[in-house]
CSV table of C-alpha atoms in Angstrom, one decimal:
chain,number,residue,atom,x,y,z
A,18,MET,CA,-18.1,-243.8,82.2
A,19,PRO,CA,-16.2,-244.3,85.4
A,20,PRO,CA,-17.7,-243.2,88.7
A,21,GLY,CA,-17.3,-239.5,89.6
A,22,THR,CA,-17.3,-238.3,86.0
A,23,ALA,CA,-18.4,-234.7,85.4
A,24,ASP,CA,-19.7,-233.2,82.2
A,25,ALA,CA,-18.2,-230.3,80.2
A,26,HIS,CA,-20.3,-229.4,77.1
A,27,SER,CA,-18.6,-227.3,74.5
A,28,GLU,CA,-20.7,-224.6,73.0
A,29,GLY,CA,-18.3,-223.6,70.3
A,30,PRO,CA,-15.8,-220.8,69.9
A,31,LYS,CA,-15.8,-218.0,72.5
A,32,PRO,CA,-15.0,-214.4,71.4
A,33,HIS,CA,-12.9,-213.6,74.6
A,34,ALA,CA,-10.4,-215.1,76.8
A,35,PRO,CA,-11.3,-216.5,80.3
A,36,PRO,CA,-10.4,-214.3,83.3
A,37,GLY,CA,-6.7,-214.3,83.9
A,38,ALA,CA,-5.8,-215.6,80.5
A,39,SER,CA,-2.9,-214.0,78.6
A,40,GLY,CA,-1.8,-214.3,75.0
A,41,PRO,CA,-2.4,-212.8,71.6
A,42,PRO,CA,-5.8,-211.5,70.5
A,43,GLY,CA,-8.3,-214.4,70.3
A,44,ALA,CA,-6.7,-216.4,73.1
A,45,GLY,CA,-9.3,-218.5,74.8
A,46,SER,CA,-11.3,-218.6,71.5
A,47,GLY,CA,-11.7,-221.6,69.2
A,48,PRO,CA,-12.7,-225.2,70.2
A,49,SER,CA,-10.0,-225.5,72.9
A,50,GLY,CA,-11.2,-222.2,74.4
A,51,ALA,CA,-14.7,-223.7,74.7
A,52,VAL,CA,-13.1,-226.2,77.1
A,53,SER,CA,-11.0,-223.8,79.0
A,54,GLY,CA,-13.2,-220.7,79.0
A,55,PRO,CA,-16.1,-219.6,81.1
A,56,SER,CA,-18.3,-222.4,79.8
A,57,GLY,CA,-15.6,-224.9,80.3
A,58,PRO,CA,-15.4,-227.8,82.8
A,59,ARG,CA,-16.8,-227.1,86.3
A,60,VAL,CA,-16.0,-230.6,87.6
A,61,GLY,CA,-16.0,-230.1,91.4
A,62,GLY,CA,-14.1,-233.1,92.9
A,63,ALA,CA,-14.6,-235.4,89.9
A,64,SER,CA,-11.4,-237.2,88.6
A,65,TRP,CA,-12.8,-237.6,85.1
A,66,VAL,CA,-14.6,-235.2,82.8
A,67,ARG,CA,-16.7,-235.9,79.7
A,68,VAL,CA,-16.1,-233.3,77.0
A,69,ALA,CA,-19.0,-233.3,74.4
A,70,SER,CA,-20.4,-230.8,71.9
A,71,SER,CA,-23.8,-229.4,72.9
A,72,ASP,CA,-25.2,-230.6,69.5
A,73,VAL,CA,-24.2,-234.2,70.1
A,74,GLY,CA,-27.4,-236.2,70.8
A,75,ARG,CA,-25.9,-239.2,72.5
A,76,ARG,CA,-23.5,-240.1,75.3
A,77,GLY,CA,-19.8,-240.6,74.4
A,78,PRO,CA,-17.4,-243.3,75.3
A,79,GLY,CA,-16.6,-244.3,78.9
A,80,GLY,CA,-13.2,-244.2,80.4
A,81,SER,CA,-13.5,-247.3,82.6
A,82,GLY,CA,-11.1,-249.3,80.3
A,83,VAL,CA,-8.2,-246.8,80.7
A,84,GLY,CA,-5.6,-246.8,83.4
A,85,PRO,CA,-4.7,-243.8,85.5
A,86,GLY,CA,-4.3,-240.6,83.5
A,87,GLY,CA,-5.0,-239.8,79.9
A,88,GLY,CA,-8.3,-240.2,78.3
A,89,VAL,CA,-10.5,-241.8,75.7
A,90,VAL,CA,-11.7,-240.3,72.4
A,91,ALA,CA,-14.5,-241.6,70.2
A,92,VAL,CA,-13.8,-242.4,66.5
A,93,ASP,CA,-16.3,-242.5,63.7
A,94,GLY,CA,-16.9,-245.2,61.2
A,95,GLU,CA,-13.9,-244.1,59.1
A,96,GLY,CA,-11.6,-244.1,62.1
A,97,ARG,CA,-11.4,-240.3,62.5
A,98,GLU,CA,-11.1,-239.0,66.1
A,99,GLN,CA,-14.1,-237.0,67.3
A,100,TRP,CA,-12.4,-234.6,69.7
A,101,LEU,CA,-15.8,-233.2,70.9
A,102,LEU,CA,-16.7,-236.6,72.2
A,103,GLY,CA,-14.4,-238.0,74.8
A,104,VAL,CA,-13.6,-238.7,78.5
A,105,TRP,CA,-10.5,-237.2,80.1
A,106,ASP,CA,-8.5,-237.3,83.3
A,107,VAL,CA,-9.2,-233.9,85.0
A,108,ALA,CA,-5.7,-233.4,86.5
A,109,GLU,CA,-4.0,-234.1,83.1
A,110,LEU,CA,-6.5,-232.0,81.2
A,111,ARG,CA,-5.9,-229.0,83.5
A,112,GLU,CA,-2.1,-229.3,83.2
A,113,ALA,CA,-2.5,-229.5,79.4
A,114,LEU,CA,-4.7,-226.4,79.4
A,115,ASP,CA,-2.1,-224.5,81.4
A,116,ARG,CA,0.6,-225.4,78.8
A,117,TYR,CA,-1.3,-225.2,75.6
A,118,GLU,CA,-1.3,-222.0,73.6
A,119,GLY,CA,-3.1,-223.1,70.5
A,120,ARG,CA,-6.8,-223.2,69.6
A,121,SER,CA,-7.1,-226.8,68.2
A,122,LEU,CA,-8.8,-229.5,70.3
A,123,ARG,CA,-6.6,-232.0,68.4
A,124,GLY,CA,-3.5,-230.2,69.6
A,125,LEU,CA,-4.8,-230.1,73.1
A,126,LEU,CA,-6.2,-233.6,73.5
A,127,ALA,CA,-4.2,-235.8,71.2
A,128,PRO,CA,-1.1,-236.0,73.6
A,129,LEU,CA,-3.5,-237.1,76.4
A,130,THR,CA,-5.2,-239.9,74.4
A,131,ARG,CA,-4.6,-243.4,75.8
A,132,ALA,CA,-7.4,-245.2,73.8
A,133,ARG,CA,-9.6,-244.7,70.8
A,134,VAL,CA,-13.1,-246.2,71.0
A,135,ALA,CA,-15.1,-247.1,67.9
A,136,LEU,CA,-18.7,-246.8,69.1
A,137,PRO,CA,-21.2,-249.4,67.7
A,138,ARG,CA,-23.5,-248.4,64.9
A,139,ARG,CA,-24.4,-244.7,64.8
A,140,ALA,CA,-23.8,-243.9,68.5
A,141,TRP,CA,-24.0,-240.1,68.2
A,142,PHE,CA,-25.8,-237.6,66.1
A,143,ASP,CA,-24.7,-234.1,65.0
A,144,CYS,CA,-27.9,-232.2,65.7
A,145,ASP,CA,-27.7,-228.9,63.8
A,146,THR,CA,-31.4,-228.7,62.8
A,147,VAL,CA,-34.8,-229.6,64.2
A,148,ASP,CA,-34.9,-232.5,61.7
A,149,ASP,CA,-31.5,-233.8,63.0
A,150,LEU,CA,-32.8,-233.7,66.5
A,151,GLU,CA,-36.0,-235.6,65.5
A,152,GLU,CA,-33.9,-238.2,63.7
A,153,ALA,CA,-31.8,-238.7,66.8
A,154,ARG,CA,-34.8,-239.0,69.0
A,155,MET,CA,-36.4,-241.6,66.7
A,156,ASN,CA,-33.2,-243.6,66.6
A,157,VAL,CA,-33.1,-243.6,70.4
A,158,LEU,CA,-36.7,-244.7,70.5
A,159,ALA,CA,-35.9,-247.6,68.1
A,160,GLU,CA,-33.0,-248.7,70.2
A,161,TRP,CA,-35.1,-248.6,73.4
A,162,THR,CA,-37.9,-250.6,71.7
A,163,ALA,CA,-35.5,-253.3,70.7
A,164,LEU,CA,-33.9,-253.5,74.1
A,165,ALA,CA,-37.2,-253.5,75.9
A,166,CYS,CA,-38.6,-256.2,73.7
A,167,LYS,CA,-35.5,-258.3,74.3
A,168,GLU,CA,-35.8,-257.8,78.1
A,169,LEU,CA,-39.5,-258.9,78.0
A,170,GLY,CA,-39.1,-261.7,75.5
A,171,ILE,CA,-41.4,-259.9,72.9
A,172,ASP,CA,-41.0,-260.3,69.2
A,173,PRO,CA,-40.2,-256.7,68.0
A,174,ALA,CA,-42.1,-257.4,64.8
A,175,ARG,CA,-45.3,-257.5,66.8
A,176,VAL,CA,-44.8,-253.9,68.0
A,177,ASP,CA,-46.3,-251.3,65.7
A,178,ARG,CA,-44.4,-248.3,67.1
A,179,ASP,CA,-46.0,-245.7,64.8
A,180,GLN,CA,-49.5,-246.9,65.5
A,181,ILE,CA,-48.9,-246.7,69.3
A,182,LEU,CA,-47.3,-243.3,69.1
A,183,GLU,CA,-50.3,-242.0,67.0
A,184,LEU,CA,-52.7,-243.4,69.6
A,185,THR,CA,-51.0,-241.9,72.6
A,186,LYS,CA,-50.7,-238.6,70.7
A,187,GLU,CA,-54.5,-238.6,70.2
A,188,VAL,CA,-55.1,-239.4,73.9
A,189,ALA,CA,-52.6,-236.8,75.1
A,190,HIS,CA,-54.2,-234.1,73.0
A,191,GLY,CA,-57.8,-235.2,73.4
A,192,VAL,CA,-57.9,-236.4,77.0
A,193,ALA,CA,-54.9,-235.6,79.1
A,194,ARG,CA,-51.1,-236.1,78.9
A,195,PRO,CA,-51.0,-238.6,81.8
A,196,ALA,CA,-53.7,-240.6,80.1
A,197,ALA,CA,-51.3,-241.5,77.2
A,198,PRO,CA,-48.9,-243.9,79.0
A,199,LEU,CA,-51.9,-245.4,80.9
A,200,THR,CA,-53.7,-246.0,77.5
A,201,ALA,CA,-50.6,-247.8,76.1
A,202,TYR,CA,-50.6,-250.1,79.2
A,203,LEU,CA,-54.4,-250.7,78.8
A,204,LEU,CA,-53.7,-251.5,75.1
A,205,GLY,CA,-51.2,-254.2,76.2
A,206,LEU,CA,-53.7,-255.7,78.6
A,207,ALA,CA,-56.4,-255.8,75.9
A,208,GLU,CA,-54.1,-257.6,73.5
A,209,GLY,CA,-53.1,-260.0,76.3
A,210,ALA,CA,-56.9,-260.7,76.9
A,211,GLY,CA,-57.3,-261.6,73.2
A,212,THR,CA,-58.4,-258.4,71.6
A,213,ALA,CA,-56.8,-257.8,68.2
A,214,PRO,CA,-54.4,-254.8,68.4
A,215,GLU,CA,-55.9,-253.1,65.4
A,216,GLU,CA,-59.4,-253.3,66.8
A,217,ALA,CA,-58.2,-252.0,70.3
A,218,VAL,CA,-56.3,-249.1,68.7
A,219,ALA,CA,-59.3,-248.1,66.6
A,220,ARG,CA,-61.7,-248.2,69.5
A,221,LEU,CA,-59.4,-246.2,71.8
A,222,THR,CA,-58.6,-243.6,69.1
A,223,THR,CA,-62.3,-243.1,68.5
A,224,LEU,CA,-62.9,-242.8,72.2
A,225,ALA,CA,-60.1,-240.2,72.6
A,226,ARG,CA,-61.4,-238.1,69.6
A,227,ASN,CA,-64.9,-238.1,71.0
A,228,TRP,CA,-63.8,-237.6,74.6
A,229,GLY,CA,-65.9,-234.5,75.1
A,230,GLU,CA,-69.1,-236.2,74.0
A,231,ALA,CA,-68.3,-239.4,76.0
A,232,THR,CA,-67.8,-237.4,79.2
A,233,ALA,CA,-71.0,-235.4,78.6
A,234,GLU,CA,-73.0,-238.6,78.2
A,235,THR,CA,-71.4,-240.0,81.4
A,236,LEU,CA,-72.4,-236.9,83.4
A,237,THR,CA,-75.9,-237.0,82.0
A,238,ASP,CA,-76.3,-240.7,82.9
A,239,SER,CA,-75.2,-240.0,86.5
């Protein structure tokens, strides 16, 4: 997104109009009302605003490739505009909100659209349930793992993500939460020193599960 972009997360239809609004019953409700109403954009001095639904789990398109004015809307794999995922010129959006009397985001934003951006792969997730949220988190984790491996020159096939996550969960619950990332680092050092990953994970998992006994023995020895 261009510098100075603010966020405006839509939380869905509002049952009442914003202060000072006029019009028939229901004015200020609907998707467009979520942008203009009390939960709408509070952008300060920003010149661009990102409009995104609260249940979208990833960032939307940037507006850096658009000239002055207008905005950018994301499109899905079938080329359909996702009006709850876009970046818009604040001044034009405010003018459009003053003129527009409808409730549709398409009606509000389509005239402002300068570009449509097809985001690569599945770049956003409609998170309506806990399972949807977990899926989004795991996809972000997979993307991060791939990029981190590329940055460090590591073959992603060597990374057993689930095994590492299970180990760090055992350590976080059995020892202490800050010990989990430290353990992951120590696991990497052990592998670099020649210890087989499976052996190192098994030993550390056992240690974490028996942490109480291990510390008792340490205190007794001292």
